[in-house]
Tab-separated table of C-alpha atoms in Angstrom:
chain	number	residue	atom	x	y	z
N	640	UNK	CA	9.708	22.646	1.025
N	641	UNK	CA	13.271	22.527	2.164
N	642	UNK	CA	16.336	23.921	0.589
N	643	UNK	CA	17.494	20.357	-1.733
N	644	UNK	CA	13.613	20.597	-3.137
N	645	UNK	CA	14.165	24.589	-4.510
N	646	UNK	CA	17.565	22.696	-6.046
N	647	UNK	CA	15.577	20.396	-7.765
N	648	UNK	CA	13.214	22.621	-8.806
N	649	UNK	CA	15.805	25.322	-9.706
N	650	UNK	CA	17.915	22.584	-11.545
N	651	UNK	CA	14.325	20.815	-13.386
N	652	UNK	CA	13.824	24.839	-15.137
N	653	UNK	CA	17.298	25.260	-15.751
N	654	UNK	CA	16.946	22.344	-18.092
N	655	UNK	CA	14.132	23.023	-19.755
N	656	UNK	CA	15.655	26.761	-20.260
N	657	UNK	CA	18.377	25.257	-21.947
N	658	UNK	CA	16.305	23.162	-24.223
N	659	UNK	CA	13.642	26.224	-25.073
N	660	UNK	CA	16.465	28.017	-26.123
N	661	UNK	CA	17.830	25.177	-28.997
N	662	UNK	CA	16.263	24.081	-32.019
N	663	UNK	CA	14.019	21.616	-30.357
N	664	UNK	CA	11.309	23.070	-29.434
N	665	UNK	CA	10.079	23.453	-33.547
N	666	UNK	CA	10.929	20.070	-33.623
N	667	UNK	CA	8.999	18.346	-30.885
N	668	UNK	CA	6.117	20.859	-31.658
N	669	UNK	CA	5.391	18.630	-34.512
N	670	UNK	CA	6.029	15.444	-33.566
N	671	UNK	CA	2.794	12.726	-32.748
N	672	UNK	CA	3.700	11.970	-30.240
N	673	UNK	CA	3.790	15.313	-28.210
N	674	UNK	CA	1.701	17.451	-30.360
N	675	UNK	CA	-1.736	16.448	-31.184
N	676	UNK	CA	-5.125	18.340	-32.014
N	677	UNK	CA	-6.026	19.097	-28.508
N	678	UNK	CA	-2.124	19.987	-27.366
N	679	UNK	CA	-0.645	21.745	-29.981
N	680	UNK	CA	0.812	25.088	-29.745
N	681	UNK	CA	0.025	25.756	-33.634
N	682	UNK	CA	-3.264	25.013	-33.606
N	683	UNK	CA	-3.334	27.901	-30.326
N	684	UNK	CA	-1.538	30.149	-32.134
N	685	UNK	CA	-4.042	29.719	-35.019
N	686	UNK	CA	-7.098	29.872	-32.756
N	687	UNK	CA	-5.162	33.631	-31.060
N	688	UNK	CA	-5.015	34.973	-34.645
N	689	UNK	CA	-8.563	33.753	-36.090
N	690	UNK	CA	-9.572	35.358	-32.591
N	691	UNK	CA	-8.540	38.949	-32.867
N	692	UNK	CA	-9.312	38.671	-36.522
N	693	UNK	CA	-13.137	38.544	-35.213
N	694	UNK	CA	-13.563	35.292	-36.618
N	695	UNK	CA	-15.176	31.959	-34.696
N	696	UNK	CA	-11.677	29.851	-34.667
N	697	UNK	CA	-14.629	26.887	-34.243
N	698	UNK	CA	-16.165	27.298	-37.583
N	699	UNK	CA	-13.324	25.339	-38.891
N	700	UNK	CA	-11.741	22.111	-37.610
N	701	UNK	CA	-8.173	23.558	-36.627
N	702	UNK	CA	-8.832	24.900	-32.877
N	703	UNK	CA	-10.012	23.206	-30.237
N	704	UNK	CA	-8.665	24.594	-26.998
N	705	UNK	CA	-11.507	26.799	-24.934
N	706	UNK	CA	-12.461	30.531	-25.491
N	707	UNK	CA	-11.489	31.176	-22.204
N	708	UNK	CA	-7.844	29.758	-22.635
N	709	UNK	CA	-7.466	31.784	-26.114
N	710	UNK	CA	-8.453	34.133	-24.538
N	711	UNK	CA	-6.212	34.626	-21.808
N	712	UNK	CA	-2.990	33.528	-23.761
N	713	UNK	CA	-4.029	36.040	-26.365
N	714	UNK	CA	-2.818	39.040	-25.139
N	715	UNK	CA	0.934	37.136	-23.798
N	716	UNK	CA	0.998	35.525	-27.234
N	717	UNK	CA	0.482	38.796	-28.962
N	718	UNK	CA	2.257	41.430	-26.816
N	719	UNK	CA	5.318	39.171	-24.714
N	720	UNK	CA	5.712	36.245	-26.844
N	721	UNK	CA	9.083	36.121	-26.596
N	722	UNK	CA	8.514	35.372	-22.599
N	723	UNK	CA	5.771	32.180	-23.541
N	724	UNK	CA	8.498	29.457	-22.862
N	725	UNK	CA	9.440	30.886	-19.482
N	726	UNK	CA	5.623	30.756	-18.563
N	727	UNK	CA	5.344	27.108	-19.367
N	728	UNK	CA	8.209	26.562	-17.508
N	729	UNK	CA	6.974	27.934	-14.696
N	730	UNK	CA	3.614	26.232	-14.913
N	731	UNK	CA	5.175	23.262	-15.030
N	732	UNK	CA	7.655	24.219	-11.959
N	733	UNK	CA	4.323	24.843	-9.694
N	734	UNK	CA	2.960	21.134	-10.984
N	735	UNK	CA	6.016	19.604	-9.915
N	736	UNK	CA	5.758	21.577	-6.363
N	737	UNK	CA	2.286	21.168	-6.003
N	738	UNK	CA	2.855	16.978	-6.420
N	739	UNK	CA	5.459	17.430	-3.813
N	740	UNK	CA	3.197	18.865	-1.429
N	741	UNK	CA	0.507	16.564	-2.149
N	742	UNK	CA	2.790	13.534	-1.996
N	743	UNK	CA	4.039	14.851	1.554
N	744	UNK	CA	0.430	15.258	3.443
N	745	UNK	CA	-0.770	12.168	1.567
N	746	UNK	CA	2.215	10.374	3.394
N	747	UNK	CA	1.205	12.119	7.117
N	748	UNK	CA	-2.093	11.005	6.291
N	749	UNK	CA	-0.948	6.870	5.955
N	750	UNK	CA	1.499	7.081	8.930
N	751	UNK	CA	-1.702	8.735	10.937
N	752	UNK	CA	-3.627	5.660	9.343
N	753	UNK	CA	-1.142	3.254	10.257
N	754	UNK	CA	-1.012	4.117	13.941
N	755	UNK	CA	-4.779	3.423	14.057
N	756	UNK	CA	-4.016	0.152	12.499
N	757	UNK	CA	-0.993	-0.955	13.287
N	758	UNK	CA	-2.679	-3.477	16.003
N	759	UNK	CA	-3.676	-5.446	13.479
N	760	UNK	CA	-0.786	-6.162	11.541
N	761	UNK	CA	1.126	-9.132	11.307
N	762	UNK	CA	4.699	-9.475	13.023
N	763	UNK	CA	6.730	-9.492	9.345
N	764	UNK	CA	5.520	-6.659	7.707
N	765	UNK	CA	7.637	-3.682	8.697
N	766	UNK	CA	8.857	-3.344	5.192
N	767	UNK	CA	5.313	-3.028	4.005
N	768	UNK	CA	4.756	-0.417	6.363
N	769	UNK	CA	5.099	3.370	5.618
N	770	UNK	CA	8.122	4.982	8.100
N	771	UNK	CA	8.721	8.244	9.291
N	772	UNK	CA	11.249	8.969	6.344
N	773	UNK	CA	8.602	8.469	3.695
N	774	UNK	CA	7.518	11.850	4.144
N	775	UNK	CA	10.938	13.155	3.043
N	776	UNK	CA	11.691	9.786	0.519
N	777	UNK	CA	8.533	9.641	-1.091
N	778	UNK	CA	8.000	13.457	-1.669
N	779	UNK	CA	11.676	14.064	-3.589
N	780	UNK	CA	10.926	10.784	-5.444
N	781	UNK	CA	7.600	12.310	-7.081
N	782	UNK	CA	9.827	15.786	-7.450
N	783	UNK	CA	12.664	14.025	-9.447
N	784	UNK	CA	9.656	11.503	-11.328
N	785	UNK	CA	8.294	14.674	-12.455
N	786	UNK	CA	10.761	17.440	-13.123
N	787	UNK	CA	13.725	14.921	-15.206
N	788	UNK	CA	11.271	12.556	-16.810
N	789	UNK	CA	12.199	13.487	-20.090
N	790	UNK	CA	8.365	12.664	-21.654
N	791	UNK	CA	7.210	15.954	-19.035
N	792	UNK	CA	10.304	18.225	-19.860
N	793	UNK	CA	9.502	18.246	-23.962
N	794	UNK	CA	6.176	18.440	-23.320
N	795	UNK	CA	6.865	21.322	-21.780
N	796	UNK	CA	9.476	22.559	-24.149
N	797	UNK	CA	7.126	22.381	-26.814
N	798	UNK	CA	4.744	23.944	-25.152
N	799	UNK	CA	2.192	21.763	-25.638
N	800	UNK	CA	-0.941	22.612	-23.426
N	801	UNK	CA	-0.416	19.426	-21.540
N	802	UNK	CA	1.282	21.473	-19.293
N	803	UNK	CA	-1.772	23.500	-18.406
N	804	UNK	CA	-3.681	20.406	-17.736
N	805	UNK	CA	-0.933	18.622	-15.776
N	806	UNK	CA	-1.592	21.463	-13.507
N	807	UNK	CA	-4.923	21.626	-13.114
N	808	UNK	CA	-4.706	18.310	-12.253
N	809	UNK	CA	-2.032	18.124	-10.012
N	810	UNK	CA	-4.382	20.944	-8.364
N	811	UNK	CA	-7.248	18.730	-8.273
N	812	UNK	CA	-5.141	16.318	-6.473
N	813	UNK	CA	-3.631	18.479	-4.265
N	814	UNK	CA	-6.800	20.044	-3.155
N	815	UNK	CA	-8.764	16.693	-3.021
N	816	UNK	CA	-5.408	15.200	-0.415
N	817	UNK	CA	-6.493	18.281	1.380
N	818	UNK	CA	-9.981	17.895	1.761
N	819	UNK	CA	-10.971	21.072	-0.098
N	820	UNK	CA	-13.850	19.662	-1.833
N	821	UNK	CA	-15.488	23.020	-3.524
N	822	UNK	CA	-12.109	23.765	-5.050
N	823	UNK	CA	-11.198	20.185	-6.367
N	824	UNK	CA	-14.887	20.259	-7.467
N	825	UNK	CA	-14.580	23.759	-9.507
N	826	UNK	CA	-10.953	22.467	-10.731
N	827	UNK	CA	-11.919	19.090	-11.824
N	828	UNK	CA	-15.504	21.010	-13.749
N	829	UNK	CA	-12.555	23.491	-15.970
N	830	UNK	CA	-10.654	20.423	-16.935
N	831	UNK	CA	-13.486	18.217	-17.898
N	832	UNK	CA	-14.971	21.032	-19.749
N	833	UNK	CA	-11.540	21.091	-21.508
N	834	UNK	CA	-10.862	17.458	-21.990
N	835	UNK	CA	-14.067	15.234	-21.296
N	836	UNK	CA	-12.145	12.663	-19.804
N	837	UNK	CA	-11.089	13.826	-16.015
N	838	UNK	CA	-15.014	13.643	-15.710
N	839	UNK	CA	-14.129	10.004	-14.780
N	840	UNK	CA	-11.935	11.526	-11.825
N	841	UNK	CA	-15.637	12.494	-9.570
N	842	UNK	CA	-15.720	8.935	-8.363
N	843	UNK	CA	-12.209	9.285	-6.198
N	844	UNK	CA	-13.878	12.475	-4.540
N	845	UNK	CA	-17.105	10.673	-3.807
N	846	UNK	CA	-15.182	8.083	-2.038
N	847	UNK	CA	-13.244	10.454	-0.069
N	848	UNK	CA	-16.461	12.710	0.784
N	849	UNK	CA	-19.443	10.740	0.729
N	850	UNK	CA	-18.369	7.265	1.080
N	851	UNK	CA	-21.265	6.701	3.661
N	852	UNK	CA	-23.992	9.241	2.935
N	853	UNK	CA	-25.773	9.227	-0.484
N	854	UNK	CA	-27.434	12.507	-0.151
N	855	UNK	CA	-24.111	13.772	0.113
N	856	UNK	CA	-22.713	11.976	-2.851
N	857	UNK	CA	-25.896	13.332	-4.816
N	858	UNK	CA	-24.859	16.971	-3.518
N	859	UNK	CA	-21.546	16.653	-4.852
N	860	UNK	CA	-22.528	15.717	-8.300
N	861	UNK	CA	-24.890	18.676	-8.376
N	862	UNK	CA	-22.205	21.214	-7.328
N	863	UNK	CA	-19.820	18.874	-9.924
N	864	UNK	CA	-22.770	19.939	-12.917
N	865	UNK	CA	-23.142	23.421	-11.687
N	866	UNK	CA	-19.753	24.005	-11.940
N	867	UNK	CA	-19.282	22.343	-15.574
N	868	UNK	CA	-22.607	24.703	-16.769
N	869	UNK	CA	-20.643	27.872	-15.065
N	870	UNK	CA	-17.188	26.774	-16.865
N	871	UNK	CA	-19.120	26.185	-19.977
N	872	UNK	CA	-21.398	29.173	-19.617
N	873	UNK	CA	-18.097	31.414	-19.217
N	874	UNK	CA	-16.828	30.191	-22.390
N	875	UNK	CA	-19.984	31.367	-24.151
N	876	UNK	CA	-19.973	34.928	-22.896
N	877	UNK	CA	-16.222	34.690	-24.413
N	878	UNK	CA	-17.754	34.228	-27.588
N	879	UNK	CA	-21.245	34.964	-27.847
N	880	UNK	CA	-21.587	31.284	-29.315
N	881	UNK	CA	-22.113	27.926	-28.360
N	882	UNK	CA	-19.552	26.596	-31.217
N	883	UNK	CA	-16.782	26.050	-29.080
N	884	UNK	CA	-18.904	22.538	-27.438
N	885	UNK	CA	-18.666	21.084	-30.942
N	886	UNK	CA	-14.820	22.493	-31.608
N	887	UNK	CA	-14.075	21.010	-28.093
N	888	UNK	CA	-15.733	18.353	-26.358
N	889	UNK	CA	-17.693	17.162	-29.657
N	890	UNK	CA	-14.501	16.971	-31.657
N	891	UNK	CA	-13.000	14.422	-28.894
N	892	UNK	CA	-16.144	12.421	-28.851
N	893	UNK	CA	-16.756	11.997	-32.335
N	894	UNK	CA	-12.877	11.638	-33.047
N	895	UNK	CA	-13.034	13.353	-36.390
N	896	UNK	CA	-9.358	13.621	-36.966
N	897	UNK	CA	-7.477	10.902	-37.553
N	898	UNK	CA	-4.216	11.942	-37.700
N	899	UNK	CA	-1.390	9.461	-36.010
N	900	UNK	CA	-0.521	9.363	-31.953
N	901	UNK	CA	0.633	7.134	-29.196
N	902	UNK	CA	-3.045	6.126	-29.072
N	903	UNK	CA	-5.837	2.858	-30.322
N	904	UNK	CA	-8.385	5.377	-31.783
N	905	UNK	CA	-6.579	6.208	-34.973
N	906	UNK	CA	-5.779	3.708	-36.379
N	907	UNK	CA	-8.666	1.660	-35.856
N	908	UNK	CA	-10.720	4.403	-37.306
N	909	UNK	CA	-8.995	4.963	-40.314
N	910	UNK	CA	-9.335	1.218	-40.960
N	911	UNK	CA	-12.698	0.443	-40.077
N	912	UNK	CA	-15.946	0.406	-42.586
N	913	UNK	CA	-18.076	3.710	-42.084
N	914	UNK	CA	-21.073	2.581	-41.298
N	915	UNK	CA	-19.236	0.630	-38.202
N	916	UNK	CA	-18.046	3.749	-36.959
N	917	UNK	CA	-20.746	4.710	-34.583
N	918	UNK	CA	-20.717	1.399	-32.901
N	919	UNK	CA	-16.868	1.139	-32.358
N	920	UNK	CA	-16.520	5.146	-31.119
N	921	UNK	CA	-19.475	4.057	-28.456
N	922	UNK	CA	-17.303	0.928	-27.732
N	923	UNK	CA	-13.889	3.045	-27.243
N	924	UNK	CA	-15.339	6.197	-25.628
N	925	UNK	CA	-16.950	3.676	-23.081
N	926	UNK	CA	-13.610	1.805	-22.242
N	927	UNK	CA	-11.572	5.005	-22.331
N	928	UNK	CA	-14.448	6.665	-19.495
N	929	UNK	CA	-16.604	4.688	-17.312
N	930	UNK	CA	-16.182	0.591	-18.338
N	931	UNK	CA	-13.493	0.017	-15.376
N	932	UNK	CA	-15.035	2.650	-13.342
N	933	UNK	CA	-17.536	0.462	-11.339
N	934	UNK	CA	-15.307	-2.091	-10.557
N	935	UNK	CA	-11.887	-0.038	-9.554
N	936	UNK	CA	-13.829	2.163	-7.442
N	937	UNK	CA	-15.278	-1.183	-5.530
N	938	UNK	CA	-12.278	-2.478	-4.948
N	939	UNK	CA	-10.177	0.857	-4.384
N	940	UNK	CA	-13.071	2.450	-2.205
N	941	UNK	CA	-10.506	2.874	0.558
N	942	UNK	CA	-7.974	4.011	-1.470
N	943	UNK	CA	-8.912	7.262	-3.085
N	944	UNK	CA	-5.921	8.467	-4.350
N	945	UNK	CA	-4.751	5.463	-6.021
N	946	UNK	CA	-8.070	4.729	-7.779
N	947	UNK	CA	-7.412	8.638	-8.975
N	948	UNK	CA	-3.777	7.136	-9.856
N	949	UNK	CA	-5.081	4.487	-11.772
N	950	UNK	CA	-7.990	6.536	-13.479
N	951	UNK	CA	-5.475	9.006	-15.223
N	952	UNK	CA	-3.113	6.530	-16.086
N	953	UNK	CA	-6.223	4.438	-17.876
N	954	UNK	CA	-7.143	7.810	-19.459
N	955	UNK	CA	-3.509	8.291	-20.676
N	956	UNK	CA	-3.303	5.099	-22.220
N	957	UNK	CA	-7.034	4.849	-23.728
N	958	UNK	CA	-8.184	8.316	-24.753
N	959	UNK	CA	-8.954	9.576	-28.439
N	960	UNK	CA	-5.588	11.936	-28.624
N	961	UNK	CA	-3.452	10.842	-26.202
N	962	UNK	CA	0.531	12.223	-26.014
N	963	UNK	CA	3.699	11.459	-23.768
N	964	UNK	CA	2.791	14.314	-21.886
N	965	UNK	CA	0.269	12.769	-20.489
N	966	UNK	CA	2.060	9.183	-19.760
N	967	UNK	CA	4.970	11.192	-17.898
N	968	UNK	CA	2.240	12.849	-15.450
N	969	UNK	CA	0.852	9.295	-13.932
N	970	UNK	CA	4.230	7.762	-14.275
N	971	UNK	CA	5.785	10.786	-11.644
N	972	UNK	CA	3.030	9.568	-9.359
N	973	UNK	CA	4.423	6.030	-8.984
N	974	UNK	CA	6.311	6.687	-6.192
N	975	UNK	CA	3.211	7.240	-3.659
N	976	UNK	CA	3.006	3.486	-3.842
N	977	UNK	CA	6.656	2.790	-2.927
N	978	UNK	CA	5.770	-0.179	-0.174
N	979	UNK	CA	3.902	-1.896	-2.694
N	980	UNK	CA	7.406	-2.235	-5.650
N	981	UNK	CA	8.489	-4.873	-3.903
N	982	UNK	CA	5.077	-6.687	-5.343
N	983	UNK	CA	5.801	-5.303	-8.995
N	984	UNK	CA	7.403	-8.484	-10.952
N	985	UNK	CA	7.060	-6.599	-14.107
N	986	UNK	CA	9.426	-4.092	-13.783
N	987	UNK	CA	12.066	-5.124	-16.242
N	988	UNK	CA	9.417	-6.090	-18.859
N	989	UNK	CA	7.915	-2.716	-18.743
N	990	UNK	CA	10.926	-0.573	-18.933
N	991	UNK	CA	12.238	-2.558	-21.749
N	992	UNK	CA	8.737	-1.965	-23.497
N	993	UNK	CA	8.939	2.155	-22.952
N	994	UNK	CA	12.495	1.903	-23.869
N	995	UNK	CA	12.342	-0.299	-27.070
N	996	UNK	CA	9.056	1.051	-28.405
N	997	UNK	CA	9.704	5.130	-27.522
N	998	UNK	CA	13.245	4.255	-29.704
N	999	UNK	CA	11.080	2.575	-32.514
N	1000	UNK	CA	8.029	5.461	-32.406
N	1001	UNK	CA	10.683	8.127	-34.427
N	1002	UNK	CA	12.410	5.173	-36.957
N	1003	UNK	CA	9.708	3.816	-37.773
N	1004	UNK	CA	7.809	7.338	-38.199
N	1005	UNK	CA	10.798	8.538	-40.394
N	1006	UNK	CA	10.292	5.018	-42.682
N	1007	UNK	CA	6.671	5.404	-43.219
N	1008	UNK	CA	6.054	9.174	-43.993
N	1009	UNK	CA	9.886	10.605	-44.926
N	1010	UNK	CA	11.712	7.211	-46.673
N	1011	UNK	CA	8.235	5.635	-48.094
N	1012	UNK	CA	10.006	1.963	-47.186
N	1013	UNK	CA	6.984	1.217	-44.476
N	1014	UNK	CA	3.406	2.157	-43.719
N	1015	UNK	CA	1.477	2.514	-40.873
N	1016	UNK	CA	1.500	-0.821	-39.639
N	1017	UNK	CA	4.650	0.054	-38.605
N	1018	UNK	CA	3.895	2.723	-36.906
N	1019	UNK	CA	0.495	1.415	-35.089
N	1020	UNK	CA	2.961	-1.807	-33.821
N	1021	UNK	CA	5.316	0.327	-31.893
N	1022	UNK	CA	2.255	2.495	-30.503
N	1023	UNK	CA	0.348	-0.521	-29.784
N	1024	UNK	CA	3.608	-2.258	-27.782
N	1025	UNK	CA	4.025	1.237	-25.965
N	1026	UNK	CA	-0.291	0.859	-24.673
N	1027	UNK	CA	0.594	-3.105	-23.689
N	1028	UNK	CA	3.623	-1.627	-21.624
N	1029	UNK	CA	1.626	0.778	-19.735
N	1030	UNK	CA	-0.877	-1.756	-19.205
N	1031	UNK	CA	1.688	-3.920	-17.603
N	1032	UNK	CA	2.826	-1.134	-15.031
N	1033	UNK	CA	-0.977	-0.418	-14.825
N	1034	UNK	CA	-2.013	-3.843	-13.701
N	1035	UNK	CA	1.100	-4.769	-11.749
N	1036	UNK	CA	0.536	-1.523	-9.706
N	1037	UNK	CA	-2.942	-3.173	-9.160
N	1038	UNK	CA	-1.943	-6.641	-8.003
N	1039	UNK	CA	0.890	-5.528	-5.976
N	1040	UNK	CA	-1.247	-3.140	-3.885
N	1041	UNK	CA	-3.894	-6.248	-3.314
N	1042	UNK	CA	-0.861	-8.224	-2.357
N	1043	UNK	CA	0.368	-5.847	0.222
N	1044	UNK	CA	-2.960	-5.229	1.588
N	1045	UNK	CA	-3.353	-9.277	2.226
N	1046	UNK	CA	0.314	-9.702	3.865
N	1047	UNK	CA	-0.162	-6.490	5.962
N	1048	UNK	CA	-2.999	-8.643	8.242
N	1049	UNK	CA	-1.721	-12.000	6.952
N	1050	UNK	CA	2.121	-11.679	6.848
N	1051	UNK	CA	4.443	-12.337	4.368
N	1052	UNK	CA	5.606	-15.907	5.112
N	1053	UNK	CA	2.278	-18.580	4.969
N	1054	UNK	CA	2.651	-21.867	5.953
N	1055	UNK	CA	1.155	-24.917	4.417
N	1056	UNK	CA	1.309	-28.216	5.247
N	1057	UNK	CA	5.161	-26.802	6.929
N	1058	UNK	CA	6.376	-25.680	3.658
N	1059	UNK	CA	6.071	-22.027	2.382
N	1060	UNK	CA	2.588	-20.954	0.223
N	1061	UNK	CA	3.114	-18.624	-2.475
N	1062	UNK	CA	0.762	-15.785	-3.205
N	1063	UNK	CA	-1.041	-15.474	-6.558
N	1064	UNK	CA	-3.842	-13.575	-7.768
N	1065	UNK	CA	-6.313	-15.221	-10.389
């Protein structure tokens, strides 16, 4: 890293410093839209306390974070609490350094790819190709995404555990870039353990590693289980129990709290006949894990790292308790894909949906439960605006790669009949 990327990184804690040290960290701790069951620095403090108390914090339905997390926090929360913000802050520093290094081999690795390929590209496509100052562009462009999106710096300032899982998975992405398949293997295990829903994330590293040998694919799915059982088996000896499964991964399944977030589940579930629940949680858990896996990892099977892109984006948007945290991860990773923006034609209409609906989420939160003038129709119509935006950027990221791919060998300009063809995708 050179000397402007410890500014930015220097400059990105310096303003989350500030922030910790205001009143708005006790007020983003307990907003929706940062804070849920699975995030929320209450609900760890809680689990801490029930914890040295000697009681299961799983017997209940407040905690659901892992032993070994309580675990280690336990002893910082207890003894140097008073020092918790400046850890988070530097979590979240190493997740924004650890993108930048990713971002910079993962460019190395296209320019090496281009040279192979470059042959058999047509004439007009230099601006679709990735240049030498990519590695320097592209790398400060994920830094910045990442360190002044403000959706990552309050996540971070209420230290919400989204932090923690931002970097595990920036690791898991770093590691995978770099070929390091045990480690991405053991990282990716701890955060599915955690979270269920980076289990979804295996089919980028098969790609990558066993694209053309299935006993290898086979081997890495084995070593993938062995690691979960080891994670999960670690957890037990925490606490002597097997509790935590249902506190953890069986309280995201089964969705049993239904309090409001940025996300589909609650909603629907709060509305919905009870004898229909079982049916619609199969139908959502299946569209939030493995419905668009099949297809996005036959059509990205050369791209790895954007089908991991596009994975954790359609987790952000789609899972049981999603927050902004989350969002503000995939969104710093846009920026890998720079030669395909000029492709994007829904850039205007997604900004304006973050930007209209992220204004409405705190009104119209403030009408319903504080002022009693709306309900949570309300509510669910901003939320469900902000999901359609991301789907936008989600799919337009799609189309625009596909488009790039086809004028790389075709070229940009196509000629019918002597007048100019225009690309579409149907």
């Amino acid at each position: 890293m050179d000397g402007k990327c410890y500014k930015l990184l220097l400059i990105g804690g310096a303003v989350r410093l500030y922030f910790s040290s205001t009143s708005l960290p006790s007020l983003i701790g307990h907003r929706v839209e940062f804070a849920t069951p699975l995030n929320s620095f209450k609900r760890i403090q809680e689990g801490v306390f029930l914890l040295q108390q000697g009681v299961d914090p799983y017997r209940g339905d407040l905690v659901h974070e892992t032993p070994l997390l309580l675990k280690a926090i336990s002893s910082i929360l207890i003894h140097y609490a008073e020092w918790l913000p400046f850890l988070y802050i530097l979590l979240d520093l190493c997740t924004a350094a650890l993108l930048y290094s990713m971002s910079r081999t993962f460019v190395a690795q296209k320019l090496q790819q281009q040279r192979q390929e470059r042959k058999d590209y047509a004439k007009d496509t230099e601006e679709l190709q990735y240049s030498a100052n990519d590695k320097y562009i592209i790398p400060e462009l994920v830094l910045v995404a990442y360190l002044f999106n403000p959706l990552t710096i309050l996540s971070c300032v209420a230290l919400t555990s989204t932090v923690l899982s931002n970097l595990l998975l920036a690791m898991f992405l770093y590691t995978m870039i770099r070929r390091q398949l045990f480690i991405s293997v053991a990282l990716l295990a701890f955060e599915t353990v955690r979270s269920l829903y980076p289990v979804v994330l295996i089919a980028p590293l098969l790609l990558l590693f066993a694209r053309r040998s299935v006993s290898l694919g086979i081997g890495i799915c084995l070593l993938f289980a062995t690691c979960c059982l080891a994670v999960a088996g670690a957890n037990y000896f925490v606490m002597n129990s097997w509790n935590f499964l249902d506190g953890t991964l069986g309280f995201i399944f089964y969705f049993r709290d239904l309090q409001p977030n940025i996300g589909l589940f609650w909603y629907f579930f709060t509305e919905m006949f009870e004898h229909f629940r079982t049916m619609f949680l199969i139908t959502f858990q299946l569209n939030a894990t493995v419905l668009y896996l099949v297809p996005l990892s036959i059509k990205l099977r050369k791209e790895p790292l954007l089908l991991a892109t596009v994975l954790v984006s359609l987790t952000a948007v789609f899972r049981a308790y999603p927050s902004l945290g989350d969002v503000g991860f995939y969104l710093a990773l846009l920026p890998l894909w720079r030669r395909c923006w000029k492709f994007m034609a829904h850039g205007f209409v997604v900004f304006t949906f973050f930007l209209i609906t992220l204004s409405m989420m705190g009104a119209l939160w403030h009408l319903w439960i504080y002022a009693g003038s709306a309900n949570a129709n309300f509510y669910f119509g901003a939320t469900l605006a902000f999901c359609t935006g991301q789907i936008f950027l989600i799919t337009d990221l799609l189309f625009a790669h596909v488009k790039r791919e086809f004028c790389l060998y075709n070229g940009q300009k196509i000629m019918i009949d002597g007048e100019e063809a225009r690309i579409l995708l149907e």
